[in-house]
Short mmCIF file of C-alpha atoms in Angstrom, two decimals:
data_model
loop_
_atom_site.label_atom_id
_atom_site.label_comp_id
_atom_site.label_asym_id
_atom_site.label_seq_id
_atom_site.Cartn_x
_atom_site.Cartn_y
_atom_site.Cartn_z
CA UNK N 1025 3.39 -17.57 -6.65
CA UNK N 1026 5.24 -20.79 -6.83
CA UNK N 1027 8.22 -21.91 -4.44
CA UNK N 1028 10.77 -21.82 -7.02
CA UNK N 1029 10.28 -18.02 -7.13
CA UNK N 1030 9.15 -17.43 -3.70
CA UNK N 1031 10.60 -14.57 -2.15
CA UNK N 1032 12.80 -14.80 1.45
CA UNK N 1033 14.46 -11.80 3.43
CA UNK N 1034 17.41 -11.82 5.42
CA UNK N 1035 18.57 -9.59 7.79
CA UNK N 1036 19.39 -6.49 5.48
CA UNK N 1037 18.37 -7.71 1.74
CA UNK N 1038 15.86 -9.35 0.46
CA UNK N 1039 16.44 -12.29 -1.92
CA UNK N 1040 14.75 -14.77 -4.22
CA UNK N 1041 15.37 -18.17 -3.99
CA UNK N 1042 17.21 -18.30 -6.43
CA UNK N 1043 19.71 -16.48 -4.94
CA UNK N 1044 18.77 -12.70 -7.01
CA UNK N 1045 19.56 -10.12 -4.79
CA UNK N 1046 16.09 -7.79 -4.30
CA UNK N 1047 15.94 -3.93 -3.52
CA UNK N 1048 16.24 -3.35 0.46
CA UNK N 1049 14.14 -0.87 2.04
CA UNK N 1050 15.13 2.84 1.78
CA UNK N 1051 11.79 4.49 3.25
CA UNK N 1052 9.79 3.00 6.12
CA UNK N 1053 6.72 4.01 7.60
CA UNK N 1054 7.46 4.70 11.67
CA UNK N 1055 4.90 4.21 14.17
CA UNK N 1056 2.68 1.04 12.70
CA UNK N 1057 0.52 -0.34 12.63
CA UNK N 1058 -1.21 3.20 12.57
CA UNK N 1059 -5.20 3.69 12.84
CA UNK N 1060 -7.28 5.25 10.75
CA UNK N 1061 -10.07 5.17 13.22
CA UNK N 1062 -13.24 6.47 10.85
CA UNK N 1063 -12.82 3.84 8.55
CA UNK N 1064 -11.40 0.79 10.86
CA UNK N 1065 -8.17 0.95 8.62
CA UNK N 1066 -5.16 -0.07 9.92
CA UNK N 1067 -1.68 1.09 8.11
CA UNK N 1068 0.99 -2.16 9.06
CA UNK N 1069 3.46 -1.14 6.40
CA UNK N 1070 4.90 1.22 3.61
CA UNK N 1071 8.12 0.25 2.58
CA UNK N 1072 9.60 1.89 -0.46
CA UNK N 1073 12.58 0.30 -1.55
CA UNK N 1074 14.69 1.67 -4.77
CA UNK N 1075 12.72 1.00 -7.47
CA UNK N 1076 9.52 -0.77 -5.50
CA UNK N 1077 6.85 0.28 -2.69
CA UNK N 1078 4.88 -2.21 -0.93
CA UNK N 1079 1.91 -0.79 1.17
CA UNK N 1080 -0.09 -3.12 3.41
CA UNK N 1081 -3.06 -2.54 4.85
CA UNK N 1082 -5.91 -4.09 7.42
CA UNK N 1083 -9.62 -3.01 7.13
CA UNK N 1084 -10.74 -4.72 10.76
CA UNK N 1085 -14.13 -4.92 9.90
CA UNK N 1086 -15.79 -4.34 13.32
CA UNK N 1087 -18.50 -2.49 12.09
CA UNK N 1088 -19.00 -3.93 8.88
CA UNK N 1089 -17.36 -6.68 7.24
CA UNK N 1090 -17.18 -7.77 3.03
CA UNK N 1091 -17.12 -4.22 2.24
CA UNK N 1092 -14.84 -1.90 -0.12
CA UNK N 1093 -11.93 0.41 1.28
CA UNK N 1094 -8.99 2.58 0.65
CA UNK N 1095 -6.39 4.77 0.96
CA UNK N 1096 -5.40 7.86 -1.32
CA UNK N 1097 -1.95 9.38 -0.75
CA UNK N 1098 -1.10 13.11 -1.01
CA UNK N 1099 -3.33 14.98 -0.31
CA UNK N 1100 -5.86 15.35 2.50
CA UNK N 1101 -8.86 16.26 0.23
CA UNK N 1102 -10.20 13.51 -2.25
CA UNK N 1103 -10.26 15.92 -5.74
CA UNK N 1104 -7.26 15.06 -7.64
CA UNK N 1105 -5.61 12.22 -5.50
CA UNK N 1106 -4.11 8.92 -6.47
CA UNK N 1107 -5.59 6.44 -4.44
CA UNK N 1108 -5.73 2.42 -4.23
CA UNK N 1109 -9.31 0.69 -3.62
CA UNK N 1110 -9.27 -3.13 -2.50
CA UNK N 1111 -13.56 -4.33 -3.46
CA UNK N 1112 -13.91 -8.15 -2.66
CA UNK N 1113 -16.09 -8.43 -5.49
CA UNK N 1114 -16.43 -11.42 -7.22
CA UNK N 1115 -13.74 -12.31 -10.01
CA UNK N 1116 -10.07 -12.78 -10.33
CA UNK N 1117 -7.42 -11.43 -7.54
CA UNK N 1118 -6.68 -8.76 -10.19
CA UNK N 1119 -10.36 -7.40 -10.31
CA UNK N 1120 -10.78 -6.64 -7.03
CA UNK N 1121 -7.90 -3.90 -6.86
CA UNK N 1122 -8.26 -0.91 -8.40
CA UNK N 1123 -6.11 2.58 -8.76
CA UNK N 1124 -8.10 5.78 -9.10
CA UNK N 1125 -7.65 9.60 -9.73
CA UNK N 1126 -10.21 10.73 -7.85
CA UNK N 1127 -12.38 13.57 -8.54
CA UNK N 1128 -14.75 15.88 -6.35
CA UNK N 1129 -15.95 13.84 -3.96
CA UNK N 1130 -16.16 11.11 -7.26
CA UNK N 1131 -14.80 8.03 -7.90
CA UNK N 1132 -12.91 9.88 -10.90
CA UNK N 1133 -10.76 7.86 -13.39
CA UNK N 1134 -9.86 4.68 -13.02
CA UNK N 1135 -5.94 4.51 -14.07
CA UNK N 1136 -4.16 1.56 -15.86
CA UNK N 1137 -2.89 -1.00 -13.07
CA UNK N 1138 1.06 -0.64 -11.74
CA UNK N 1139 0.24 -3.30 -9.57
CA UNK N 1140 3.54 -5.67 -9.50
CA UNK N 1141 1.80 -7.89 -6.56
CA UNK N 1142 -1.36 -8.27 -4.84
CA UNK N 1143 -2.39 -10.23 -1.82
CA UNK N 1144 -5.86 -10.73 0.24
CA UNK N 1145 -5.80 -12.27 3.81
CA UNK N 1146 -9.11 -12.66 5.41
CA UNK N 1147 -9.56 -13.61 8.65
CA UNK N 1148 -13.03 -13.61 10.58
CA UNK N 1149 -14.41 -9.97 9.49
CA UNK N 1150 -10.85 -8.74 9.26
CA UNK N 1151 -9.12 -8.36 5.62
CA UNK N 1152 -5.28 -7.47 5.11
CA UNK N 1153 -4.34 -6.37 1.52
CA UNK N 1154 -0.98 -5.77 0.17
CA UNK N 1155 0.33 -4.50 -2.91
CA UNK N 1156 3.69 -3.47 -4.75
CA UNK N 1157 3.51 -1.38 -7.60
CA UNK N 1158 6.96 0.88 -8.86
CA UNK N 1159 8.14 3.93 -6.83
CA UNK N 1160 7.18 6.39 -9.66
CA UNK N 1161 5.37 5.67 -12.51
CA UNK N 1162 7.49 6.80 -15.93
CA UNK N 1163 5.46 10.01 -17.84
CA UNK N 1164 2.42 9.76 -16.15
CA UNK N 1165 1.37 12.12 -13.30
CA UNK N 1166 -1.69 11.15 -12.01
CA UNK N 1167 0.26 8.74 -9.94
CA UNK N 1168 1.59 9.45 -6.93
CA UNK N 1169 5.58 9.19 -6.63
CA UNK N 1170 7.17 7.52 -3.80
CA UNK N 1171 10.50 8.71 -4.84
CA UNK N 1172 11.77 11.06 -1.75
CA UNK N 1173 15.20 13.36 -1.63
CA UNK N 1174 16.98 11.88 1.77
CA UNK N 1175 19.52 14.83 0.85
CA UNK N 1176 17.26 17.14 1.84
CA UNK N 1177 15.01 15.57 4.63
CA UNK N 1178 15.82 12.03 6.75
CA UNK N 1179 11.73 11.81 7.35
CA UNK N 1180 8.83 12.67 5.20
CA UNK N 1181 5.24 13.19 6.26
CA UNK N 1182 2.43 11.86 3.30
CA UNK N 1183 -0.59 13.64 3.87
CA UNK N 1184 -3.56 10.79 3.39
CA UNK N 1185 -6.98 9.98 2.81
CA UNK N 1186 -9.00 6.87 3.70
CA UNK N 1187 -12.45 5.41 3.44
CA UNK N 1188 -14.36 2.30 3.66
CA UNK N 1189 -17.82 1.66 2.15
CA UNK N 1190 -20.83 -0.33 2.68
CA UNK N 1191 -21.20 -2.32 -0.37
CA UNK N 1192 -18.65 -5.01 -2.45
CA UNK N 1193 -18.22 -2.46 -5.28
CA UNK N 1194 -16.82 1.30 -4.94
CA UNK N 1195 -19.65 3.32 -4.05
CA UNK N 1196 -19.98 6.84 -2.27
CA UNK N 1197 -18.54 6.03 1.53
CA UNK N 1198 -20.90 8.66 3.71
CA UNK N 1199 -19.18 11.08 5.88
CA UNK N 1200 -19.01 9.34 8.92
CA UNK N 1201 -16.64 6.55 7.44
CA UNK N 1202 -13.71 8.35 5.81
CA UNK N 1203 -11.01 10.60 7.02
CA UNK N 1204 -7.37 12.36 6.39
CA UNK N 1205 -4.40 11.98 8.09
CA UNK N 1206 -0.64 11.75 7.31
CA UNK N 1207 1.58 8.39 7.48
CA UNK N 1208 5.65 9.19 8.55
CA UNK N 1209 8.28 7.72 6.46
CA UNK N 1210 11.98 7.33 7.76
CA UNK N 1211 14.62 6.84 5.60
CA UNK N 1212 16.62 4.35 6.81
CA UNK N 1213 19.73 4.58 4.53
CA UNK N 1214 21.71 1.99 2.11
CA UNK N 1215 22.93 -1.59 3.96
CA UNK N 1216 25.68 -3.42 2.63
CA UNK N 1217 25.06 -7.25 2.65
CA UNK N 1218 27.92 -9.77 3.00
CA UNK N 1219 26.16 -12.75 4.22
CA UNK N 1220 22.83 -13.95 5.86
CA UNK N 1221 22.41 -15.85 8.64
CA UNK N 1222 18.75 -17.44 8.34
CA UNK N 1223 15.66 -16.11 6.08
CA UNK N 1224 12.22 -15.69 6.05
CA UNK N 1225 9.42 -15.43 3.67
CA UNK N 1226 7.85 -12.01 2.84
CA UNK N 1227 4.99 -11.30 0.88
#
């Protein structure tokens, strides 16, 4: 991503440089970084803004390093979940990331990309991943919707699965390296932005 169209938050909105005026954050995920012990997966962020989610994750690699991992959202049981699978596989940034349907205790079907963004940090045997893809994806189902009813609850729990494998490519994780869980999301509500003091890259 260039610097003409990097992308700079203030204090309530998010902006491009060029002065377009971004989604804000409607959703956040409370109590992160949250983690998923069995597979060395740390949660740092799900924001879903109005039309946008961005989920970031860090696989710390203490165990095993250069290895594939991911997170399905949900459901706590792998048949029939939409998950996201980061493989640092040789190949473009694009090839590494993939979205899957997953079936009984398979890899499943691997769906069309939504990925808007995608981002790899490495550092020492830790990696940190983050990707925006649209809160719902238009007539299609076997993704999972991020688009929540504040009107009817202020908080929402996700159910999740997770996993992390011992090879570059998907393969089958074991059973000691995968788990379920659930990730809270608070809605934090609609700011109005007049001005902004300072801002600060994201992404």
């Amino acid at each position: 991503m260039n610097n003409r169209n990097k992308k700079t938050q203030c204090v309530c909105c998010v902006y491009m440089n060029d002065g377009k005026k971004k989604d804000q954050i409607l959703w956040k995920a409370q109590n992160v970084p949250q983690l998923l012990t069995a597979a060395d997966i740390f949660v740092k962020e799900v924001n879903v803004r109005q039309t946008t989610v961005e989920i970031t994750l860090t696989y710390r690699g203490t165990q095993a390093s250069n290895v594939w991992f991911g997170i399905g959202f949900g459901s706590q049981q792998m048949i029939d979940t939409y998950g996201i699978v980061y493989q640092p596989v040789s190949g473009t940034l694009e090839s590494k990331f993939e979205e899957h349907k997953f079936g009984n205790h398979t890899t499943g079907t691997t769906l069309p990309t939504s990925f808007l963004y995608r981002n790899v940090v490495v550092s020492g045997s830790a990696t940190t991943v983050t990707v925006v893809r649209p809160v719902t994806i238009s007539g299609d189902n076997r993704y999972y919707s991020f688009a929540f009813n504040q009107s009817r609850a202020t908080q929402v729990q996700i159910p999740v699965i997770f996993a992390r494998g011992t090879t570059q490519a998907l393969q089958s994780h074991g059973t000691t390296t995968r788990g379920s869980g659930s990730i809270t999301l608070q809605y934090i509500g609609m700011k109005t932005c007049f001005f902004c003091l300072s801002y600060v890259p994201i992404f």
